[in-house]
């Protein structure tokens, strides 16, 4: 019967009334189950309906649009079907002026089919902003609401759209002002929440300053209210996620949010679903709670992560919230990837606190579930988890020991071989932290685990961060005299080669400085010194950097020299002689008259 | 916050205190330069503080019977605190907060379950509307409403029409005729209600001063039509919230006019015409009326034009009347027809034009500026005085009556009664309570409710809100009866 209906619908000869009725019936069918929609899609209903939009009859157009709307908002319909023909979008834009129904349906279609930057750009380039802006002041609530939703998806993480929106005005009023009006507390919750999302996107894109009163005194408090117990579970999820996004990078907003309406305590309620009451009394309620429980938890973790991103006091407040660490630990082992990811992000944010690393992180043995998360996790989790591990491996962290014992070296070494850049950085970073003031055994374990080939691989990595952290690792490995001598005795040749290579290569100042520092460390060794003294090439390079225009590099080179000529050591006289022969003393004389006090001291 | 029935938020530790020396962790600390606000919500009995415009969330708060007073505690000498009770905009968006609560209360009212059992609710509403229309004598509207909603009207048509006629007379300021008609149609009613009769007579006296009552109007050259004009809405429904009692009273006891007053009057009136003080010598009252005549004529003629298409006959009729008014003798004979005419015209004016009142305002004169009318008024005043004394003998002293009489007579003590401390009485709006009282009495005599159920419900709602306010139920402030009357 569907194909018959479609046939009649497409028949130009059928009367408009009949074709309209067909579209209405098809629309009703689409309202049914997902299978209904699937079978309609299989019959190529979308091209047929899009064709119908070219009719001159408004009633028929509206019926087609209503049906299209119903199909496109179904989760089984691929959004891309809207974008297969670019004339469709421009025709829809043109139809926006026809009636309040075309406005409502088209805006609804756009807001459901706009997924990702590509779609945003297409709609934007077809003039979506100008065509939809005036609908925000429509007399019909439905039209206003759908237009608002359009803007919230168009502007989401899209600086181009966001920057355009701030300057658009309708009836002499700028869009941000219109959004602020829609934020008023007597407006429907859906409207408040959606306009808060628009303003959030605009703020994150830099279109609105973070200290603008419409953010600080309107958007932020509105989003906090959305997290309150009085709101529906869906609204609380969306509110918390949006707020997390809004405050993610701004300390001041984080501070304001943290004191607004007891937000930190309010979020603790997100973990109380399904509540024990609902389980017994009401099956329906339990089902509802269960469905949203994961979403609620991950939203709360995300918001905690944002709140605690920068401010030590806020972190403390979060951790002091009832059972917080237990909740995070539990979250780390949840089946839902979304929750695990959010929990790791939260943990990562909190792990920036030295005090917490030493106390609550230790008390709750956070490293255990974290190590577990690191096994076979998807990359997005690995990135955050390994980054957290970096913090846990800091020298002062009491978790360092047990983490090492649980096979972290191997895991981290494998991360350094990842295709994913962030993982490589985090892997080598964690190793660097691990090697800092570590025992000889750990250092050799790291070297063994990493293998010299991999080390050189990393030193020639295209990413500066990886290179820097690798050099950092080398520097940490090459500290304290016995360690230096030991490592240089086994890997001296390769290391000297690598150092030469980097000093000769095209690298930025920081990299060179780090490399010179490694040389300085080597020069501090007892036997390792000789590797430098016997390498004229290296000595020439040190000499060169002593008269480099950059003070930092001069300083680092000076370190090498002073380590080499240190008086109390055996053979210092010979080394001094050799260096004097090279003309280094002259440079030293020059430097001692230099303007920089640091250099003079040396 | 440490004392009983006190609450506090301390800047040093950020704790909140609820009638106790031990605080609860509440919010951030605050210091010099911070703006701290406190909001007590009497609807749900909660309280929250704000810091620099950010709500810090609910704090412990017990609904208290006693009043709360804002207090700021200072620790070191020389500290300065600025207090803002709303004279400047608040940093915290309290308006928005109130908007939310107003919307909440209004949606509670909107969604209040009415437990509708099969159209019961609708039937009740229809009954409310119908009874209201009937009560105030909107006869044809009530009939039309009954026809559309398929309901029945308890009272008979003629009864409604009679009441309507009487009410119109009162509202037009022709109280004498109204009394006459009441006595005719409802014999015995006023005899049984001496208080009502007295009230009506007092009003009649006031209307005489006003120049609107038929007993003096017949002397006046003013067209009856302009007298008929009744300002404002033709609706008889009472105005809410305005008390009709006279607040102004003067010490003037004397019911008679003093000469001095009249001479003052003469200075204000048009010098061209004989004034009251001089009128004692001349009994020919034709000339003073002419000025009013010409003035009202202009009013009239515009109106005649408006009406001319529909009722030519009427126009000529009124012209004849005006002619007749030059002859004081013809008045009595004409009076009965004029009642009919007047009523009829009154209806017309109600339907078409309400602006004529303004036209007649600037030239107001005592009893329409007519000497004979003034004498009649004074005579009526004496009769009224006698009635008062009689009532006093029969029923004992009545302070309400005394006050009423005093106020009415006081009008004569001023050169311009319309602009005097008791001049409010002359406002046609004051006819409404009299009219309502008479209407209620008639209905009561017919064993019908003296108040329409709609007004009762309205009164109950208003009273309920007043009670709520007295016991401190905050939601009443967001549920004004006026918001629901458009």
PDB file of N, CA and C in Angstrom, chain B residues 337-403:
ATOM      1  N   UNK B 337     -44.458  62.144  30.295  1.00  0.00           N
ATOM      2  CA  UNK B 337     -43.932  61.743  28.988  1.00  0.00           C
ATOM      3  C   UNK B 337     -42.420  61.820  28.993  1.00  0.00           C
ATOM      4  N   UNK B 338     -41.943  62.784  29.721  1.00  0.00           N
ATOM      5  CA  UNK B 338     -40.493  62.961  29.696  1.00  0.00           C
ATOM      6  C   UNK B 338     -39.781  61.771  30.337  1.00  0.00           C
ATOM      7  N   UNK B 339     -40.410  61.226  31.291  1.00  0.00           N
ATOM      8  CA  UNK B 339     -39.801  60.037  31.901  1.00  0.00           C
ATOM      9  C   UNK B 339     -39.593  58.976  30.834  1.00  0.00           C
ATOM     10  N   UNK B 340     -40.604  58.766  30.099  1.00  0.00           N
ATOM     11  CA  UNK B 340     -40.507  57.756  29.058  1.00  0.00           C
ATOM     12  C   UNK B 340     -39.441  58.157  28.053  1.00  0.00           C
ATOM     13  N   UNK B 341     -39.530  59.403  27.684  1.00  0.00           N
ATOM     14  CA  UNK B 341     -38.553  59.890  26.729  1.00  0.00           C
ATOM     15  C   UNK B 341     -37.133  59.706  27.248  1.00  0.00           C
ATOM     16  N   UNK B 342     -37.004  60.174  28.439  1.00  0.00           N
ATOM     17  CA  UNK B 342     -35.664  60.152  29.032  1.00  0.00           C
ATOM     18  C   UNK B 342     -35.110  58.747  29.088  1.00  0.00           C
ATOM     19  N   UNK B 343     -35.916  57.871  29.511  1.00  0.00           N
ATOM     20  CA  UNK B 343     -35.449  56.486  29.608  1.00  0.00           C
ATOM     21  C   UNK B 343     -35.024  55.977  28.244  1.00  0.00           C
ATOM     22  N   UNK B 344     -35.881  56.318  27.349  1.00  0.00           N
ATOM     23  CA  UNK B 344     -35.613  55.862  25.994  1.00  0.00           C
ATOM     24  C   UNK B 344     -34.291  56.436  25.480  1.00  0.00           C
ATOM     25  N   UNK B 345     -34.154  57.720  25.701  1.00  0.00           N
ATOM     26  CA  UNK B 345     -32.937  58.358  25.211  1.00  0.00           C
ATOM     27  C   UNK B 345     -31.710  57.854  25.951  1.00  0.00           C
ATOM     28  N   UNK B 346     -31.927  57.640  27.198  1.00  0.00           N
ATOM     29  CA  UNK B 346     -30.811  57.151  28.008  1.00  0.00           C
ATOM     30  C   UNK B 346     -30.223  55.902  27.387  1.00  0.00           C
ATOM     31  N   UNK B 347     -31.105  55.064  26.981  1.00  0.00           N
ATOM     32  CA  UNK B 347     -30.666  53.831  26.335  1.00  0.00           C
ATOM     33  C   UNK B 347     -29.815  54.134  25.110  1.00  0.00           C
ATOM     34  N   UNK B 348     -30.334  55.054  24.366  1.00  0.00           N
ATOM     35  CA  UNK B 348     -29.628  55.403  23.140  1.00  0.00           C
ATOM     36  C   UNK B 348     -28.217  55.888  23.425  1.00  0.00           C
ATOM     37  N   UNK B 349     -28.178  56.748  24.434  1.00  0.00           N
ATOM     38  CA  UNK B 349     -26.879  57.331  24.731  1.00  0.00           C
ATOM     39  C   UNK B 349     -25.913  56.264  25.216  1.00  0.00           C
ATOM     40  N   UNK B 350     -26.431  55.375  25.988  1.00  0.00           N
ATOM     41  CA  UNK B 350     -25.581  54.291  26.465  1.00  0.00           C
ATOM     42  C   UNK B 350     -24.956  53.557  25.296  1.00  0.00           C
ATOM     43  N   UNK B 351     -25.749  53.460  24.273  1.00  0.00           N
ATOM     44  CA  UNK B 351     -25.234  52.674  23.156  1.00  0.00           C
ATOM     45  C   UNK B 351     -24.273  53.450  22.275  1.00  0.00           C
ATOM     46  N   UNK B 352     -24.508  54.748  22.182  1.00  0.00           N
ATOM     47  CA  UNK B 352     -23.755  55.437  21.143  1.00  0.00           C
ATOM     48  C   UNK B 352     -22.671  56.366  21.636  1.00  0.00           C
ATOM     49  N   UNK B 353     -22.959  57.111  22.642  1.00  0.00           N
ATOM     50  CA  UNK B 353     -22.038  58.201  22.911  1.00  0.00           C
ATOM     51  C   UNK B 353     -21.856  58.414  24.398  1.00  0.00           C
ATOM     52  N   UNK B 354     -20.639  58.530  24.782  1.00  0.00           N
ATOM     53  CA  UNK B 354     -20.399  58.735  26.196  1.00  0.00           C
ATOM     54  C   UNK B 354     -19.668  60.025  26.447  1.00  0.00           C
ATOM     55  N   UNK B 355     -19.437  60.742  25.419  1.00  0.00           N
ATOM     56  CA  UNK B 355     -18.566  61.902  25.560  1.00  0.00           C
ATOM     57  C   UNK B 355     -19.311  63.153  26.001  1.00  0.00           C
ATOM     58  N   UNK B 356     -20.635  63.115  25.965  1.00  0.00           N
ATOM     59  CA  UNK B 356     -21.368  64.339  26.198  1.00  0.00           C
ATOM     60  C   UNK B 356     -21.168  64.876  27.609  1.00  0.00           C
ATOM     61  N   UNK B 357     -20.807  63.992  28.496  1.00  0.00           N
ATOM     62  CA  UNK B 357     -20.581  64.419  29.869  1.00  0.00           C
ATOM     63  C   UNK B 357     -19.562  65.547  29.938  1.00  0.00           C
ATOM     64  N   UNK B 358     -18.514  65.393  29.189  1.00  0.00           N
ATOM     65  CA  UNK B 358     -17.467  66.393  29.224  1.00  0.00           C
ATOM     66  C   UNK B 358     -17.981  67.751  28.751  1.00  0.00           C
ATOM     67  N   UNK B 359     -18.901  67.697  27.826  1.00  0.00           N
ATOM     68  CA  UNK B 359     -19.426  68.952  27.309  1.00  0.00           C
ATOM     69  C   UNK B 359     -20.170  69.719  28.394  1.00  0.00           C
ATOM     70  N   UNK B 360     -20.873  68.978  29.231  1.00  0.00           N
ATOM     71  CA  UNK B 360     -21.731  69.657  30.190  1.00  0.00           C
ATOM     72  C   UNK B 360     -20.977  70.056  31.452  1.00  0.00           C
ATOM     73  N   UNK B 361     -19.772  69.627  31.569  1.00  0.00           N
ATOM     74  CA  UNK B 361     -19.033  69.887  32.795  1.00  0.00           C
ATOM     75  C   UNK B 361     -18.744  71.357  33.106  1.00  0.00           C
ATOM     76  N   UNK B 362     -18.187  72.081  32.185  1.00  0.00           N
ATOM     77  CA  UNK B 362     -17.657  73.393  32.563  1.00  0.00           C
ATOM     78  C   UNK B 362     -18.740  74.367  33.042  1.00  0.00           C
ATOM     79  N   UNK B 363     -19.960  74.179  32.658  1.00  0.00           N
ATOM     80  CA  UNK B 363     -20.977  75.184  32.973  1.00  0.00           C
ATOM     81  C   UNK B 363     -21.941  74.715  34.055  1.00  0.00           C
ATOM     82  N   UNK B 364     -21.454  73.899  34.951  1.00  0.00           N
ATOM     83  CA  UNK B 364     -22.369  73.379  35.977  1.00  0.00           C
ATOM     84  C   UNK B 364     -22.820  74.489  36.921  1.00  0.00           C
ATOM     85  N   UNK B 365     -24.088  74.466  37.228  1.00  0.00           N
ATOM     86  CA  UNK B 365     -24.624  75.436  38.186  1.00  0.00           C
ATOM     87  C   UNK B 365     -25.568  74.726  39.132  1.00  0.00           C
ATOM     88  N   UNK B 366     -25.725  75.322  40.290  1.00  0.00           N
ATOM     89  CA  UNK B 366     -26.594  74.740  41.310  1.00  0.00           C
ATOM     90  C   UNK B 366     -28.000  74.567  40.730  1.00  0.00           C
ATOM     91  N   UNK B 367     -28.542  73.388  40.875  1.00  0.00           N
ATOM     92  CA  UNK B 367     -29.873  73.054  40.369  1.00  0.00           C
ATOM     93  C   UNK B 367     -30.050  73.474  38.920  1.00  0.00           C
ATOM     94  N   UNK B 368     -28.996  73.420  38.191  1.00  0.00           N
ATOM     95  CA  UNK B 368     -29.084  73.817  36.799  1.00  0.00           C
ATOM     96  C   UNK B 368     -29.172  75.327  36.670  1.00  0.00           C
ATOM     97  N   UNK B 369     -28.922  76.044  37.765  1.00  0.00           N
ATOM     98  CA  UNK B 369     -28.888  77.495  37.702  1.00  0.00           C
ATOM     99  C   UNK B 369     -30.278  78.113  37.692  1.00  0.00           C
ATOM    100  N   UNK B 370     -31.242  77.342  38.075  1.00  0.00           N
ATOM    101  CA  UNK B 370     -32.622  77.834  38.002  1.00  0.00           C
ATOM    102  C   UNK B 370     -33.142  78.169  39.385  1.00  0.00           C
ATOM    103  N   UNK B 371     -33.790  79.316  39.481  1.00  0.00           N
ATOM    104  CA  UNK B 371     -34.239  79.774  40.799  1.00  0.00           C
ATOM    105  C   UNK B 371     -35.361  78.904  41.373  1.00  0.00           C
ATOM    106  N   UNK B 372     -36.353  78.669  40.541  1.00  0.00           N
ATOM    107  CA  UNK B 372     -37.482  77.863  41.002  1.00  0.00           C
ATOM    108  C   UNK B 372     -37.000  76.489  41.437  1.00  0.00           C
ATOM    109  N   UNK B 373     -36.077  75.969  40.654  1.00  0.00           N
ATOM    110  CA  UNK B 373     -35.522  74.654  40.983  1.00  0.00           C
ATOM    111  C   UNK B 373     -34.819  74.702  42.330  1.00  0.00           C
ATOM    112  N   UNK B 374     -34.132  75.777  42.566  1.00  0.00           N
ATOM    113  CA  UNK B 374     -33.436  75.912  43.831  1.00  0.00           C
ATOM    114  C   UNK B 374     -34.429  75.929  44.994  1.00  0.00           C
ATOM    115  N   UNK B 375     -35.501  76.647  44.788  1.00  0.00           N
ATOM    116  CA  UNK B 375     -36.508  76.680  45.848  1.00  0.00           C
ATOM    117  C   UNK B 375     -37.087  75.307  46.107  1.00  0.00           C
ATOM    118  N   UNK B 376     -37.332  74.605  45.031  1.00  0.00           N
ATOM    119  CA  UNK B 376     -37.876  73.250  45.162  1.00  0.00           C
ATOM    120  C   UNK B 376     -36.881  72.377  45.941  1.00  0.00           C
ATOM    121  N   UNK B 377     -35.623  72.583  45.610  1.00  0.00           N
ATOM    122  CA  UNK B 377     -34.574  71.800  46.259  1.00  0.00           C
ATOM    123  C   UNK B 377     -34.546  72.078  47.755  1.00  0.00           C
ATOM    124  N   UNK B 378     -34.668  73.358  48.072  1.00  0.00           N
ATOM    125  CA  UNK B 378     -34.622  73.715  49.481  1.00  0.00           C
ATOM    126  C   UNK B 378     -35.840  73.145  50.207  1.00  0.00           C
ATOM    127  N   UNK B 379     -36.926  73.181  49.524  1.00  0.00           N
ATOM    128  CA  UNK B 379     -38.131  72.617  50.129  1.00  0.00           C
ATOM    129  C   UNK B 379     -37.963  71.116  50.346  1.00  0.00           C
ATOM    130  N   UNK B 380     -37.407  70.488  49.343  1.00  0.00           N
ATOM    131  CA  UNK B 380     -37.176  69.044  49.438  1.00  0.00           C
ATOM    132  C   UNK B 380     -36.229  68.738  50.589  1.00  0.00           C
ATOM    133  N   UNK B 381     -35.269  69.611  50.732  1.00  0.00           N
ATOM    134  CA  UNK B 381     -34.309  69.460  51.829  1.00  0.00           C
ATOM    135  C   UNK B 381     -35.016  69.475  53.170  1.00  0.00           C
ATOM    136  N   UNK B 382     -35.997  70.365  53.270  1.00  0.00           N
ATOM    137  CA  UNK B 382     -36.744  70.436  54.529  1.00  0.00           C
ATOM    138  C   UNK B 382     -37.515  69.146  54.757  1.00  0.00           C
ATOM    139  N   UNK B 383     -38.120  68.664  53.701  1.00  0.00           N
ATOM    140  CA  UNK B 383     -38.878  67.410  53.815  1.00  0.00           C
ATOM    141  C   UNK B 383     -37.944  66.277  54.260  1.00  0.00           C
ATOM    142  N   UNK B 384     -36.762  66.314  53.687  1.00  0.00           N
ATOM    143  CA  UNK B 384     -35.773  65.274  54.002  1.00  0.00           C
ATOM    144  C   UNK B 384     -35.383  65.352  55.470  1.00  0.00           C
ATOM    145  N   UNK B 385     -35.191  66.567  55.905  1.00  0.00           N
ATOM    146  CA  UNK B 385     -34.852  66.800  57.313  1.00  0.00           C
ATOM    147  C   UNK B 385     -35.962  66.222  58.200  1.00  0.00           C
ATOM    148  N   UNK B 386     -37.208  66.468  57.790  1.00  0.00           N
ATOM    149  CA  UNK B 386     -38.347  65.985  58.565  1.00  0.00           C
ATOM    150  C   UNK B 386     -38.375  64.460  58.570  1.00  0.00           C
ATOM    151  N   UNK B 387     -38.105  63.897  57.410  1.00  0.00           N
ATOM    152  CA  UNK B 387     -38.084  62.430  57.318  1.00  0.00           C
ATOM    153  C   UNK B 387     -37.032  61.865  58.260  1.00  0.00           C
ATOM    154  N   UNK B 388     -35.910  62.538  58.276  1.00  0.00           N
ATOM    155  CA  UNK B 388     -34.822  62.081  59.145  1.00  0.00           C
ATOM    156  C   UNK B 388     -35.265  62.114  60.605  1.00  0.00           C
ATOM    157  N   UNK B 389     -35.922  63.238  60.973  1.00  0.00           N
ATOM    158  CA  UNK B 389     -36.371  63.357  62.357  1.00  0.00           C
ATOM    159  C   UNK B 389     -37.412  62.297  62.689  1.00  0.00           C
ATOM    160  N   UNK B 390     -38.238  62.035  61.699  1.00  0.00           N
ATOM    161  CA  UNK B 390     -39.283  61.029  61.910  1.00  0.00           C
ATOM    162  C   UNK B 390     -38.665  59.654  62.131  1.00  0.00           C
ATOM    163  N   UNK B 391     -37.703  59.345  61.280  1.00  0.00           N
ATOM    164  CA  UNK B 391     -37.028  58.044  61.403  1.00  0.00           C
ATOM    165  C   UNK B 391     -36.340  57.943  62.746  1.00  0.00           C
ATOM    166  N   UNK B 392     -35.790  59.045  63.151  1.00  0.00           N
ATOM    167  CA  UNK B 392     -35.071  59.088  64.414  1.00  0.00           C
ATOM    168  C   UNK B 392     -36.025  58.769  65.570  1.00  0.00           C
ATOM    169  N   UNK B 393     -37.236  59.339  65.450  1.00  0.00           N
ATOM    170  CA  UNK B 393     -38.226  59.075  66.501  1.00  0.00           C
ATOM    171  C   UNK B 393     -38.618  57.611  66.514  1.00  0.00           C
ATOM    172  N   UNK B 394     -38.805  57.077  65.311  1.00  0.00           N
ATOM    173  CA  UNK B 394     -39.323  55.707  65.230  1.00  0.00           C
ATOM    174  C   UNK B 394     -38.265  54.647  65.542  1.00  0.00           C
ATOM    175  N   UNK B 395     -37.099  54.860  65.018  1.00  0.00           N
ATOM    176  CA  UNK B 395     -36.099  53.788  65.117  1.00  0.00           C
ATOM    177  C   UNK B 395     -34.888  54.162  65.956  1.00  0.00           C
ATOM    178  N   UNK B 396     -34.878  55.345  66.507  1.00  0.00           N
ATOM    179  CA  UNK B 396     -33.722  55.766  67.279  1.00  0.00           C
ATOM    180  C   UNK B 396     -32.676  56.410  66.376  1.00  0.00           C
ATOM    181  N   UNK B 397     -31.672  56.918  67.038  1.00  0.00           N
ATOM    182  CA  UNK B 397     -30.652  57.656  66.288  1.00  0.00           C
ATOM    183  C   UNK B 397     -29.906  56.749  65.317  1.00  0.00           C
ATOM    184  N   UNK B 398     -29.576  57.303  64.186  1.00  0.00           N
ATOM    185  CA  UNK B 398     -28.836  56.528  63.180  1.00  0.00           C
ATOM    186  C   UNK B 398     -27.687  57.389  62.650  1.00  0.00           C
ATOM    187  N   UNK B 399     -26.519  57.037  63.073  1.00  0.00           N
ATOM    188  CA  UNK B 399     -25.364  57.880  62.720  1.00  0.00           C
ATOM    189  C   UNK B 399     -25.114  57.878  61.212  1.00  0.00           C
ATOM    190  N   UNK B 400     -25.418  56.768  60.593  1.00  0.00           N
ATOM    191  CA  UNK B 400     -25.206  56.697  59.140  1.00  0.00           C
ATOM    192  C   UNK B 400     -26.097  57.708  58.436  1.00  0.00           C
ATOM    193  N   UNK B 401     -27.357  57.735  58.884  1.00  0.00           N
ATOM    194  CA  UNK B 401     -28.303  58.690  58.293  1.00  0.00           C
ATOM    195  C   UNK B 401     -27.841  60.114  58.513  1.00  0.00           C
ATOM    196  N   UNK B 402     -27.415  60.362  59.734  1.00  0.00           N
ATOM    197  CA  UNK B 402     -27.017  61.713  60.086  1.00  0.00           C
ATOM    198  C   UNK B 402     -25.871  62.180  59.191  1.00  0.00           C
ATOM    199  N   UNK B 403     -24.945  61.277  59.017  1.00  0.00           N
ATOM    200  CA  UNK B 403     -23.778  61.578  58.209  1.00  0.00           C
ATOM    201  C   UNK B 403     -24.188  61.836  56.758  1.00  0.00           C
TER     202      UNK B 403
END
